[in-house]
């Protein structure tokens, strides 16, 4: 045991000494550059372990997340004491908990809606399903829309020979690009909302989304038509008419709870009922009420939805537990990175701020990092970078308001980059791996990590993103 | 009602094979096929965070399970019982219920086959869900149990469960079906017992005359049940109890040295089930005997 503990202590010693020797109130200005190592370690763990040691990762990801969280939190607390404690409590109470509550409630409510019936996977039907999923993603979350539609989509195409590309386009559209219009759609946008971006502001991404989704849907339709015609020769006889099940939705009551979620989030963005102090962290009363309402919507969904509906959806708490466990590590480890970036030119990451100047830079750098790291922390990192660069030293809420008013293109670039590029790899956004897992379980062969990129995302998505750049961020 | 096809889900617990073998006597009551069922929990192979699906792991588990089941099949085959293996990825409760309906089995065998700790009821949460939701008779098998009785720790092996069954009836339709099932086990039963308990709620709320009337009526009904069993060639003995229903059933089962409790089970509303559970489900949880619940 000593052989494990001693090197860790040894590694931490210089780190905590560095903290202790400084200790200024604005911790972003004094934090050393190497304090971002745990954040990088956490994100690289998410990126590499599933590839290199999937079995180990599957059983021990919680310990890995805890390790990185402890590696940063303890030295931070020792060095900065009250200031660090405040930052830790603030990120947990004001960011992490609302974030998990929103994801959890969307996941629970959408998991109670079941689409049943016999759907024949023709190119037209598939394209319509993808378009519906893309439209729904902004309102029930990319995870919710993906979970609602992936099984019916797979069932509809069970007799098709070439299915891998269909699931890939499903990931592109439903699990990512579709979620760009509201803070409910994709986790990074909700984090932006929590920090002051208005609910409907993200609708500014509608043109970007329509262009991206339009190109992808046309490409999909052409590809699917090609394969459909090719497969028709050897396609099995159509299913017996008597076994055809009419298309229907079960658990429709959950749409009401979904409306409740949308209403609660909207309310928290519009109302200002004063503040409450929780463990010294000031939170808007409307935010606390919103979180309570979201929990209520999830509880009502659990109570009023038939167990059978959730079972037919193969609903399980495991994916949301995974997200909760991993994201506590992500949120805690990203504290130094966010604080340094917010310190702008006074922080150790000033070189990034000076290198990333134009909206086009933000679109591509946020995007490329979102593709390989999780897009939620990447969004926050570059939001902080933009604020640090343009409004150094301004309080966060003020800086965001100014950013929206004076330089909205930056926020659009960061938002579009974080959401769209999440589709470039399996690890870019949480629903990607869920969709892949469900497809593989259902017998659809999916490309490997690099196969997905080389065969699909790089040739298709990068082309789409170049077009987006030329139209909107040039 | 006859047990011709049986579903035996397992997690390969320590005495699961012994439990399965103890059920092979059902062949004499018409058992034709046993379906050996294993559910690979989805969490074991799916939803690898940011990864996907562990296909190789699934295949490895499937192979392992197949090899172990094939060994069990030899034992069943030696007893002249056909068997099939089904392995699925999913959630235990819904998958067991679905496969039971799909395969049209007549009996599901659930529950931990070995329970030696004194740390709670004899049924776990999965078993409780299955017995609550199943529309098919379900046997909560308790092959090896350890429990407290009169201040002492007793270890019991329930290996001849059909010899002295105790039918606890509340005169409901499911109780009638339980009686029919009991009759179908004819050749396996040494002696059957039928009991009814006049619950505390009833005895508290009525006067003595009314209580005597109910007592008389209950005895007559018990006799009728016994007569039907005797007509089918099964020796039967009636027992009337009074007081807390579950405790009385357990007391009678111990007094008559019953080998199994068989009960009808009615679906209660969700709130009632959530907070209290039905008498039959609680009996399954509290009695050390295997409990056969007939919906």
XYZ file of C-alpha atoms in Angstrom:
769
model
C 0.000 0.000 0.000
C 2.837 2.347 0.940
C 4.269 1.923 -2.515
C 1.108 3.443 -3.935
C 0.508 6.179 -1.374
C 4.021 7.578 -1.048
C 4.559 8.593 -4.672
C 1.157 10.283 -4.679
C 2.032 12.314 -1.581
C 5.388 13.073 -3.110
C 3.741 14.320 -6.269
C 1.317 16.456 -4.340
C 3.913 18.084 -2.075
C 5.345 20.657 -4.472
C 1.841 21.331 -5.737
C 0.416 22.208 -2.330
C 3.564 24.136 -1.417
C 3.107 26.270 -4.480
C -0.446 27.005 -3.453
C 0.515 27.760 0.113
C 3.223 30.155 -0.888
C 0.763 32.220 -2.868
C -2.777 32.389 -1.598
C -4.221 35.550 -3.144
C -7.991 36.128 -2.943
C -8.493 35.994 -6.752
C -7.210 32.488 -7.099
C -7.241 32.486 -10.907
C -4.376 34.998 -10.977
C -2.127 32.943 -8.738
C -2.924 29.370 -9.640
C 0.018 27.606 -11.291
C -0.379 26.221 -14.796
C 0.101 22.656 -13.599
C -3.059 22.938 -11.503
C -4.958 22.143 -14.725
C -3.273 18.727 -14.941
C -6.039 16.933 -12.998
C -8.617 18.428 -15.390
C -6.612 17.230 -18.360
C -6.127 13.894 -16.603
C -9.858 13.555 -16.009
C -10.758 14.355 -19.621
C -8.000 12.185 -21.027
C -9.170 9.338 -18.785
C -12.633 9.657 -20.331
C -11.116 9.744 -23.788
C -8.533 6.985 -23.463
C -9.692 4.412 -20.912
C -12.782 3.340 -22.886
C -10.476 2.723 -25.840
C -7.485 1.168 -24.151
C -8.960 -0.598 -21.124
C -12.752 -0.678 -21.515
C -13.338 -3.435 -18.956
C -11.220 -1.733 -16.311
C -12.907 1.583 -17.063
C -16.391 0.062 -16.907
C -15.810 -1.223 -13.386
C -13.574 1.507 -11.966
C -14.531 4.799 -13.648
C -15.908 6.055 -10.331
C -12.557 5.538 -8.631
C -10.752 7.269 -11.493
C -13.127 10.227 -11.236
C -12.677 10.346 -7.441
C -8.901 10.156 -7.817
C -8.655 13.208 -10.070
C -11.169 15.117 -7.949
C -9.176 14.453 -4.770
C -5.846 15.213 -6.428
C -7.017 18.753 -7.120
C -9.477 19.483 -4.309
C -7.292 18.661 -1.308
C -4.233 20.755 -2.315
C -6.565 23.535 -3.395
C -8.263 23.559 0.008
C -4.944 23.404 1.849
C -3.495 26.284 -0.145
C -6.476 28.602 -0.538
C -8.623 27.509 2.404
C -11.843 29.584 2.494
C -11.535 30.887 -1.059
C -11.071 27.378 -2.422
C -13.877 26.012 -0.280
C -16.157 28.687 -1.688
C -15.178 27.786 -5.272
C -15.762 24.079 -4.596
C -19.141 24.688 -2.979
C -20.101 27.153 -5.692
C -19.369 24.796 -8.555
C -21.144 21.924 -6.805
C -24.229 23.852 -5.680
C -24.639 26.314 -8.537
C -23.433 24.207 -11.479
C -23.124 20.491 -10.798
C -26.339 19.853 -8.864
C -28.664 21.821 -11.212
C -26.892 20.211 -14.182
C -27.450 16.672 -12.885
C -31.014 17.462 -11.830
C -31.853 18.717 -15.332
C -30.200 15.762 -17.065
C -31.780 13.341 -14.605
C -35.262 14.771 -14.981
C -35.083 14.850 -18.796
C -33.733 11.311 -18.812
C -36.440 10.080 -16.423
C -39.318 11.770 -18.218
C -38.230 10.823 -21.734
C -37.571 7.261 -20.531
C -41.286 7.033 -19.771
C -42.322 7.632 -23.392
C -42.425 4.582 -25.591
C -42.880 4.591 -29.342
C -44.363 1.292 -30.432
C -45.602 -0.154 -33.660
C -44.390 -1.567 -36.900
C -42.373 0.961 -38.844
C -40.782 -0.037 -42.134
C -37.382 1.542 -42.512
C -37.562 3.051 -45.988
C -35.328 6.019 -46.885
C -38.251 8.445 -46.554
C -39.418 7.043 -43.219
C -35.868 6.977 -41.831
C -35.206 10.538 -42.932
C -38.465 11.680 -41.336
C -37.556 9.876 -38.098
C -34.165 11.581 -38.065
C -35.773 14.959 -38.742
C -38.292 14.439 -35.922
C -35.493 13.382 -33.576
C -33.466 16.456 -34.553
C -36.448 18.700 -33.815
C -37.223 16.982 -30.502
C -33.631 17.062 -29.251
C -33.753 20.732 -28.317
C -36.831 20.186 -26.170
C -36.231 16.853 -24.494
C -32.451 16.859 -24.548
C -30.238 14.981 -26.965
C -30.166 12.079 -24.518
C -33.951 12.037 -24.169
C -34.644 12.240 -27.906
C -31.990 9.618 -28.651
C -33.365 7.234 -26.031
C -36.927 7.748 -27.308
C -36.136 7.029 -30.929
C -33.097 4.773 -31.174
C -34.892 1.498 -30.437
C -37.841 2.157 -32.813
C -35.289 3.314 -35.406
C -33.299 0.097 -35.019
C -36.451 -2.047 -35.067
C -37.673 -0.296 -38.221
C -34.442 -1.184 -39.956
C -33.878 -4.623 -38.472
C -34.226 -6.266 -41.890
C -31.822 -3.859 -43.574
C -28.353 -5.081 -44.337
C -26.428 -1.816 -44.035
C -27.410 -0.228 -40.761
C -24.195 1.189 -39.351
C -24.366 4.409 -41.349
C -27.938 4.968 -40.176
C -26.911 4.891 -36.526
C -23.969 7.181 -37.286
C -26.301 9.786 -38.833
C -28.615 9.292 -35.871
C -25.697 10.216 -33.590
C -24.846 13.235 -35.773
C -28.356 14.625 -35.829
C -30.424 13.450 -32.876
C -27.665 12.978 -30.303
C -25.847 16.217 -31.147
C -26.768 18.831 -33.732
C -30.501 18.758 -32.927
C -29.806 19.878 -29.375
C -28.476 23.292 -30.282
C -31.595 25.440 -29.927
C -32.342 25.536 -26.201
C -30.478 25.037 -22.929
C -32.469 21.806 -22.549
C -30.946 20.425 -25.711
C -27.329 19.893 -24.816
C -25.475 20.066 -21.471
C -23.061 22.871 -22.495
C -25.946 25.170 -23.338
C -27.552 24.541 -19.965
C -24.281 25.418 -18.269
C -24.341 28.660 -20.266
C -27.926 29.241 -19.163
C -26.916 28.719 -15.516
C -24.299 31.392 -15.985
C -26.680 33.917 -17.447
C -27.260 33.172 -21.137
C -31.025 33.752 -21.718
C -33.147 30.705 -22.530
C -34.213 31.874 -25.986
C -30.868 33.358 -26.934
C -29.727 29.958 -28.181
C -32.425 30.210 -30.867
C -29.866 32.392 -32.620
C -28.279 29.104 -33.626
C -31.343 28.134 -35.684
C -29.767 29.085 -39.039
C -26.596 27.184 -38.160
C -28.603 24.177 -37.081
C -30.845 24.246 -40.152
C -27.870 24.373 -42.487
C -26.035 21.556 -40.714
C -29.118 19.367 -40.261
C -30.355 20.116 -43.799
C -27.092 19.051 -45.428
C -26.874 15.931 -43.272
C -30.488 14.895 -43.896
C -30.045 15.267 -47.665
C -26.819 13.275 -47.541
C -28.509 10.643 -45.432
C -31.465 10.354 -47.793
C -29.175 9.894 -50.805
C -27.063 7.274 -49.016
C -30.064 5.416 -47.650
C -31.803 5.404 -51.044
C -28.651 3.989 -52.637
C -28.357 1.187 -50.079
C -32.088 0.545 -50.037
C -32.120 -0.038 -53.793
C -29.006 -2.149 -53.577
C -30.412 -4.300 -50.794
C -33.853 -4.713 -52.327
C -32.698 -7.707 -54.380
C -31.876 -9.764 -51.343
C -34.333 -8.203 -48.919
C -36.517 -10.670 -47.036
C -40.210 -10.942 -47.816
C -42.282 -8.259 -46.143
C -43.628 -9.119 -42.729
C -47.013 -10.752 -42.527
C -49.697 -8.077 -42.520
C -51.374 -9.682 -39.508
C -48.268 -9.116 -37.375
C -48.259 -5.394 -38.158
C -48.682 -3.323 -35.064
C -50.149 0.180 -35.401
C -47.791 3.012 -34.499
C -48.598 4.477 -31.105
C -47.051 6.353 -28.217
C -47.305 4.993 -24.701
C -46.640 7.073 -21.619
C -47.788 10.231 -23.430
C -48.522 11.804 -20.049
C -44.792 12.362 -19.854
C -45.074 15.069 -22.509
C -46.929 17.017 -19.837
C -44.013 16.539 -17.440
C -41.693 17.567 -20.241
C -43.675 20.775 -20.572
C -43.312 21.151 -16.812
C -39.526 20.913 -17.172
C -39.459 23.462 -19.976
C -41.709 25.760 -17.938
C -39.556 25.418 -14.824
C -36.347 26.216 -16.721
C -38.014 29.134 -18.498
C -39.356 30.443 -15.196
C -35.918 30.380 -13.608
C -34.578 32.417 -16.506
C -37.283 35.078 -16.237
C -38.162 35.382 -12.545
C -36.020 37.123 -9.965
C -37.238 36.287 -6.503
C -34.170 37.276 -4.563
C -31.379 35.118 -3.261
C -30.908 32.414 -0.709
C -27.628 31.436 0.868
C -26.813 27.744 0.875
C -23.580 26.968 2.740
C -22.460 30.500 1.975
C -23.192 30.228 -1.753
C -25.807 32.678 -2.969
C -28.331 31.183 -5.326
C -31.401 32.708 -6.901
C -34.553 31.504 -5.163
C -36.057 30.886 -8.608
C -33.167 28.497 -9.382
C -33.760 26.523 -6.211
C -37.494 26.367 -6.997
C -36.661 25.255 -10.560
C -34.508 22.403 -9.273
C -37.308 21.352 -6.931
C -39.827 21.415 -9.793
C -37.542 19.354 -12.009
C -37.235 16.730 -9.283
C -41.015 16.821 -8.889
C -41.533 16.275 -12.639
C -39.199 13.269 -12.541
C -40.962 11.869 -9.467
C -44.390 12.324 -11.067
C -43.131 10.625 -14.192
C -41.870 7.686 -12.156
C -45.156 7.394 -10.289
C -47.552 7.777 -13.198
C -45.689 5.792 -15.840
C -46.378 2.090 -16.037
C -43.373 0.004 -15.081
C -43.857 -1.981 -18.284
C -43.364 1.139 -20.430
C -39.984 1.840 -18.835
C -39.017 -1.808 -19.123
C -39.903 -1.870 -22.821
C -37.678 1.185 -23.155
C -34.972 -0.777 -21.297
C -34.865 2.160 -18.906
C -32.145 1.887 -16.287
C -30.548 4.367 -13.916
C -27.059 3.241 -14.832
C -26.299 5.772 -17.610
C -27.396 8.731 -15.504
C -25.443 7.407 -12.518
C -22.384 7.229 -14.751
C -22.862 10.820 -15.828
C -23.333 11.937 -12.205
C -20.166 10.145 -11.073
C -18.006 11.313 -13.948
C -19.227 14.875 -13.906
C -18.497 15.493 -10.235
C -14.886 14.717 -11.176
C -15.067 16.962 -14.233
C -16.629 19.884 -12.373
C -14.176 19.775 -9.466
C -11.087 19.360 -11.616
C -12.059 22.172 -13.953
C -12.103 24.810 -11.178
C -8.445 25.890 -11.675
C -8.801 25.948 -15.456
C -11.909 28.138 -15.327
C -10.439 30.469 -12.725
C -7.158 30.915 -14.629
C -9.000 31.609 -17.887
C -11.299 34.083 -16.168
C -8.207 35.907 -14.907
C -7.465 36.710 -18.562
C -4.031 38.170 -19.246
C -3.154 37.920 -15.543
C -3.556 34.157 -15.522
C -1.180 31.409 -16.576
C -3.331 30.590 -19.613
C -2.977 34.060 -21.107
C -1.263 32.496 -24.124
C -4.487 30.697 -25.039
C -6.494 33.885 -24.709
C -4.097 35.739 -26.951
C -4.050 32.913 -29.500
C -7.815 32.519 -29.709
C -9.090 35.837 -30.975
C -11.733 35.572 -33.679
C -15.120 33.812 -33.624
C -13.825 31.368 -36.228
C -11.033 30.394 -33.812
C -13.563 29.846 -31.067
C -15.785 27.724 -33.308
C -12.973 25.414 -34.335
C -10.977 25.236 -31.118
C -14.078 24.759 -28.943
C -15.305 22.257 -31.488
C -12.129 20.252 -31.898
C -11.645 19.976 -28.164
C -15.341 19.147 -27.683
C -14.904 16.276 -30.104
C -12.289 14.601 -27.969
C -13.097 15.900 -24.515
C -16.577 16.271 -23.141
C -18.317 19.256 -24.685
C -19.823 20.678 -21.471
C -16.553 21.575 -19.695
C -15.022 22.597 -23.011
C -17.851 25.074 -23.558
C -17.348 26.583 -20.106
C -13.596 26.735 -20.616
C -13.908 28.759 -23.820
C -16.748 30.843 -22.507
C -14.355 31.805 -19.720
C -11.608 32.346 -22.292
C -13.792 34.734 -24.287
C -14.852 36.619 -21.181
C -11.280 36.716 -19.914
C -10.092 38.085 -23.232
C -12.829 40.606 -23.878
C -13.896 41.641 -20.381
C -11.008 40.870 -18.066
C -11.882 41.218 -14.418
C -15.613 41.811 -14.983
C -17.986 39.737 -12.845
C -19.249 36.669 -14.720
C -22.897 37.720 -15.092
C -21.847 41.155 -16.302
C -19.299 39.725 -18.735
C -21.888 37.369 -20.230
C -24.403 40.177 -20.658
C -21.754 42.272 -22.412
C -20.673 39.339 -24.560
C -24.255 38.808 -25.755
C -24.798 42.501 -26.357
C -21.499 43.460 -27.966
C -19.973 40.249 -29.312
C -22.727 37.660 -29.779
C -20.829 35.995 -32.620
C -18.282 34.720 -30.092
C -20.944 33.026 -28.006
C -22.580 31.595 -31.135
C -19.242 30.197 -32.250
C -18.553 28.637 -28.844
C -22.091 27.234 -28.562
C -22.206 25.853 -32.103
C -18.680 24.459 -31.777
C -19.434 22.700 -28.484
C -22.734 21.207 -29.670
C -21.955 20.348 -33.293
C -18.475 18.913 -32.816
C -19.766 16.631 -30.056
C -20.748 14.361 -32.951
C -17.225 13.971 -34.293
C -16.277 11.122 -31.935
C -18.058 8.629 -29.722
C -16.751 10.495 -26.694
C -17.840 13.975 -27.740
C -21.253 13.795 -26.071
C -22.781 11.409 -23.550
C -25.673 10.089 -25.701
C -23.224 9.011 -28.416
C -21.980 6.085 -26.367
C -25.482 5.189 -25.202
C -26.711 5.027 -28.797
C -23.685 2.999 -29.818
C -24.204 0.619 -26.909
C -27.902 0.094 -27.691
C -27.196 -0.394 -31.411
C -24.474 -2.955 -30.744
C -26.651 -4.793 -28.260
C -29.380 -4.948 -30.903
C -26.920 -6.526 -33.329
C -26.026 -3.509 -35.463
C -22.299 -3.572 -36.121
C -20.840 -0.192 -35.281
C -17.517 1.181 -36.498
C -14.637 1.345 -34.046
C -13.596 4.655 -32.476
C -11.244 5.482 -35.342
C -13.468 3.794 -37.942
C -16.283 6.131 -36.942
C -14.016 9.116 -37.448
C -12.222 8.033 -40.608
C -15.232 6.607 -42.449
C -17.907 9.008 -41.292
C -17.325 12.003 -39.092
C -14.186 13.438 -40.709
C -15.298 13.216 -44.347
C -18.897 14.219 -43.637
C -18.975 16.482 -40.611
C -15.819 18.437 -41.283
C -17.217 19.333 -44.690
C -20.435 20.526 -43.035
C -18.459 22.553 -40.479
C -16.406 24.207 -43.203
C -19.654 25.276 -44.869
C -20.952 26.574 -41.506
C -17.701 28.516 -41.051
C -17.901 30.049 -44.517
C -21.496 31.106 -44.038
C -21.523 32.264 -40.428
C -18.053 32.741 -38.937
C -15.885 33.992 -41.783
C -53.744 -26.534 -14.021
C -50.680 -28.732 -14.433
C -46.968 -27.994 -14.300
C -45.606 -29.139 -17.653
C -43.044 -26.433 -18.305
C -40.942 -24.743 -15.677
C -38.754 -21.650 -15.878
C -35.654 -21.796 -13.734
C -33.793 -18.472 -13.747
C -30.480 -18.642 -11.965
C -27.389 -16.691 -11.049
C -25.542 -19.941 -10.322
C -25.783 -19.635 -6.561
C -24.176 -22.200 -4.317
C -27.111 -24.606 -4.038
C -29.051 -23.712 -7.170
C -28.388 -27.077 -8.789
C -29.538 -28.881 -5.629
C -32.675 -26.797 -5.700
C -33.268 -27.643 -9.369
C -32.683 -31.322 -8.726
C -35.159 -31.269 -5.858
C -37.782 -30.123 -8.340
C -37.186 -33.037 -10.676
C -39.879 -35.017 -8.782
C -42.340 -32.819 -10.689
C -41.783 -35.201 -13.608
C -44.159 -37.585 -11.838
C -46.751 -34.811 -11.840
C -46.397 -34.133 -15.561
C -43.281 -31.931 -15.890
C -41.965 -32.210 -19.428
C -39.485 -29.403 -19.846
C -37.285 -27.130 -17.801
C -36.124 -23.837 -19.266
C -32.808 -22.803 -17.799
C -32.600 -19.041 -17.957
C -29.774 -16.627 -17.327
C -29.965 -12.852 -17.591
C -26.695 -11.062 -18.240
C -27.303 -7.742 -16.467
C -27.146 -4.987 -19.079
C -24.865 -2.964 -16.803
C -22.276 -5.730 -16.965
C -21.765 -5.341 -20.696
C -23.495 -2.194 -21.880
C -23.284 1.534 -21.360
C -19.540 1.605 -20.809
C -19.146 5.304 -20.013
C -18.122 6.990 -23.272
C -17.244 3.540 -24.581
C -20.195 1.541 -25.769
C -20.847 -2.152 -25.544
C -18.548 -4.949 -24.389
C -19.474 -7.480 -27.060
C -16.569 -9.778 -26.258
C -17.469 -9.723 -22.580
C -21.040 -10.653 -23.463
C -19.824 -13.542 -25.599
C -17.485 -14.711 -22.835
C -20.311 -14.698 -20.263
C -22.630 -16.474 -22.715
C -20.074 -19.223 -23.264
C -19.449 -19.611 -19.541
C -23.162 -19.826 -18.823
C -23.731 -22.280 -21.673
C -21.032 -24.620 -20.367
C -22.473 -24.545 -16.851
C -26.029 -25.055 -18.081
C -24.998 -27.964 -20.280
C -23.605 -29.629 -17.184
C -26.962 -29.101 -15.452
C -28.762 -30.448 -18.490
C -26.963 -33.786 -18.039
C -28.416 -34.059 -14.558
C -31.930 -33.271 -15.829
C -31.570 -35.570 -18.782
C -30.571 -38.439 -16.463
C -33.905 -37.917 -14.737
C -35.731 -37.965 -18.070
C -36.535 -34.276 -18.166
C -36.015 -32.230 -21.313
C -34.420 -28.845 -20.970
C -33.556 -25.767 -22.969
C -31.104 -22.947 -22.373
C -31.978 -19.294 -22.839
C -29.464 -16.523 -22.200
C -30.438 -12.876 -22.621
C -28.955 -9.478 -21.917
C -31.276 -7.229 -19.938
C -32.824 -6.649 -16.568
C -33.648 -9.697 -14.439
C -37.246 -8.899 -13.459
C -38.744 -7.844 -16.817
C -36.772 -10.434 -18.732
C -37.909 -13.267 -16.450
C -41.536 -12.152 -16.677
C -41.374 -11.742 -20.447
C -39.706 -15.055 -21.141
C -42.159 -16.815 -18.821
C -45.082 -15.496 -20.852
C -43.404 -16.053 -24.181
C -42.509 -19.652 -23.411
C -45.906 -20.281 -21.803
C -44.394 -21.852 -18.705
C -46.639 -23.079 -15.889
C -44.258 -22.306 -13.052
C -41.452 -19.824 -12.383
C -38.922 -20.736 -9.725
C -37.366 -17.668 -8.129
C -35.555 -16.547 -5.029
C -32.232 -17.091 -3.411
C -31.782 -20.803 -3.011
C -29.481 -20.271 -0.048
C -30.312 -17.826 2.722
C -28.324 -18.340 5.870
C -27.989 -14.871 7.299
C -30.455 -13.456 9.810
C -30.428 -10.122 8.141
C -33.834 -9.725 6.650
C -36.684 -11.363 4.824
C -36.329 -14.499 2.748
C -37.064 -12.645 -0.479
C -34.980 -9.968 -2.119
C -36.258 -6.995 -4.099
C -36.135 -8.757 -7.475
C -38.014 -11.782 -6.164
C -40.576 -9.522 -4.536
C -41.140 -7.718 -7.821
C -41.560 -10.987 -9.684
C -44.053 -12.476 -7.241
C -45.964 -9.201 -7.175
C -46.211 -8.925 -10.949
C -46.245 -12.488 -12.229
C -49.433 -13.813 -13.799
C -47.967 -17.301 -13.624
C -47.627 -19.453 -10.461
C -44.311 -18.666 -8.856
C -42.366 -20.769 -6.431
C -40.094 -18.904 -4.038
C -37.530 -21.605 -3.579
C -35.609 -21.588 -0.325
C -33.458 -24.663 -0.593
C -31.156 -23.927 2.308
C -32.297 -21.544 5.013
C -31.174 -20.536 8.462
C -33.609 -18.836 10.794
C -34.342 -18.089 14.431
C -36.883 -20.350 16.097
C -37.578 -20.208 19.842
C -34.303 -18.392 20.404
C -32.232 -20.895 18.515
C -30.636 -20.794 15.139
C -32.052 -23.509 12.939
C -30.668 -24.614 9.582
C -33.110 -26.299 7.278
C -32.824 -27.940 3.881
C -36.050 -27.780 1.905
C -35.398 -30.705 -0.414
C -38.730 -32.544 -0.398
C -41.026 -29.594 -0.722
C -44.094 -31.283 -2.169
C -44.469 -33.912 0.577
C -46.431 -31.906 3.144
C -47.805 -28.766 1.522
C -49.908 -26.306 3.481
C -52.559 -24.480 1.501
C -53.439 -21.174 3.157
C -56.747 -20.001 1.773
C -58.791 -16.832 1.977
C -61.551 -18.374 -0.163
C -60.640 -16.176 -3.100
C -60.462 -17.265 -6.735
C -56.656 -17.438 -6.660
C -57.001 -19.708 -3.601
C -59.252 -21.937 -5.682
C -56.609 -22.043 -8.385
C -53.990 -22.834 -5.753
C -56.138 -25.792 -4.679
C -56.344 -26.987 -8.268
C -52.581 -26.734 -8.609
C -52.171 -28.677 -5.396
C -54.443 -31.398 -6.732
C -52.310 -31.602 -9.881
C -49.330 -32.503 -7.687
C -51.212 -35.590 -6.544
C -48.537 -38.263 -6.810
C -45.962 -36.228 -4.902
C -47.938 -35.432 -1.770
C -47.761 -37.493 1.380
C -50.282 -35.382 3.245
C -51.720 -31.932 2.575
C -52.918 -29.338 5.054
C -55.438 -26.622 4.488
C -55.662 -23.598 6.744
C -57.640 -20.408 7.026
C -57.017 -17.599 9.468
C -59.736 -15.397 10.934
C -57.818 -12.153 10.986
C -57.563 -9.678 13.846
C -59.490 -7.083 11.865
C -62.534 -9.383 11.652
C -62.449 -10.708 15.207
C -62.106 -7.173 16.582
C -64.942 -5.658 14.616
C -67.736 -8.194 15.194
C -69.598 -9.615 18.197
C -69.207 -13.118 19.600
C -72.246 -14.579 17.842
C -71.092 -13.355 14.477
C -67.602 -14.663 15.211
C -69.023 -18.095 15.987
C -70.962 -18.020 12.744
C -67.819 -17.201 10.782
C -65.885 -19.856 12.663
C -68.506 -22.472 11.793
C -68.651 -21.384 8.182
C -64.848 -21.406 7.903
C -64.621 -24.911 9.303
C -67.209 -26.104 6.804
C -65.346 -24.485 3.942
C -62.070 -26.007 5.113
C -63.735 -29.419 5.179
C -64.937 -28.911 1.629
C -61.390 -28.081 0.485
C -60.122 -31.227 2.251
C -62.850 -33.324 0.693
C -61.809 -32.178 -2.762
C -58.234 -33.126 -1.989
C -59.294 -36.482 -0.596
C -61.423 -37.081 -3.679
C -58.256 -36.586 -5.731
C -56.517 -39.161 -3.554
C -54.605 -36.769 -1.311
C -54.792 -37.134 2.468
C -55.748 -33.739 3.881
C -56.208 -32.102 7.255
C -57.967 -28.768 8.004
C -56.657 -26.120 10.421
C -58.393 -22.964 11.491
C -56.328 -20.173 12.964
C -57.129 -16.778 14.439
C -55.081 -13.657 14.983
C -52.351 -12.054 12.903
C -52.741 -13.820 9.586
C -49.118 -14.243 8.573
C -47.873 -15.254 11.982
C -50.698 -17.768 12.243
C -49.891 -19.298 8.861
C -46.257 -19.620 9.890
C -47.247 -21.114 13.282
C -49.527 -23.683 11.660
C -46.875 -24.535 9.066
C -44.437 -25.288 11.876
C -46.998 -27.198 13.972
C -47.900 -29.547 11.144
C -44.294 -29.755 9.938
C -45.303 -28.522 6.506
C -42.781 -28.685 3.687
C -44.178 -25.793 1.649
C -46.808 -23.062 1.795
C -49.103 -22.581 -1.166
C -51.294 -19.529 -1.426
C -53.426 -17.633 -3.881
C -52.254 -14.121 -4.485
C -54.419 -11.201 -5.522
C -53.125 -8.013 -7.116
C -53.610 -5.071 -4.777
C -53.545 -1.472 -5.860
C -50.108 0.124 -6.255
C -50.215 2.177 -3.096
C -51.241 -0.780 -0.971
C -48.549 -2.953 -2.524
C -45.966 -0.232 -2.154
C -46.535 0.349 1.542
C -47.747 -3.014 2.812
C -47.509 -5.776 0.240
C -50.114 -8.519 0.159
C -50.419 -11.257 2.801
C -49.051 -13.829 0.385
C -46.023 -11.725 -0.495
C -45.267 -11.017 3.123
C -45.702 -14.696 3.972
C -43.176 -15.530 1.253
C -40.794 -13.088 2.859
C -41.234 -14.252 6.423
C -41.667 -18.010 6.270
C -38.648 -20.269 6.093
C -40.601 -22.623 3.840
C -40.696 -22.513 0.062
C -43.769 -20.567 -0.931
C -45.810 -21.278 -4.024
C -47.902 -18.289 -5.022
C -50.765 -18.735 -7.443
C -52.197 -15.606 -9.062
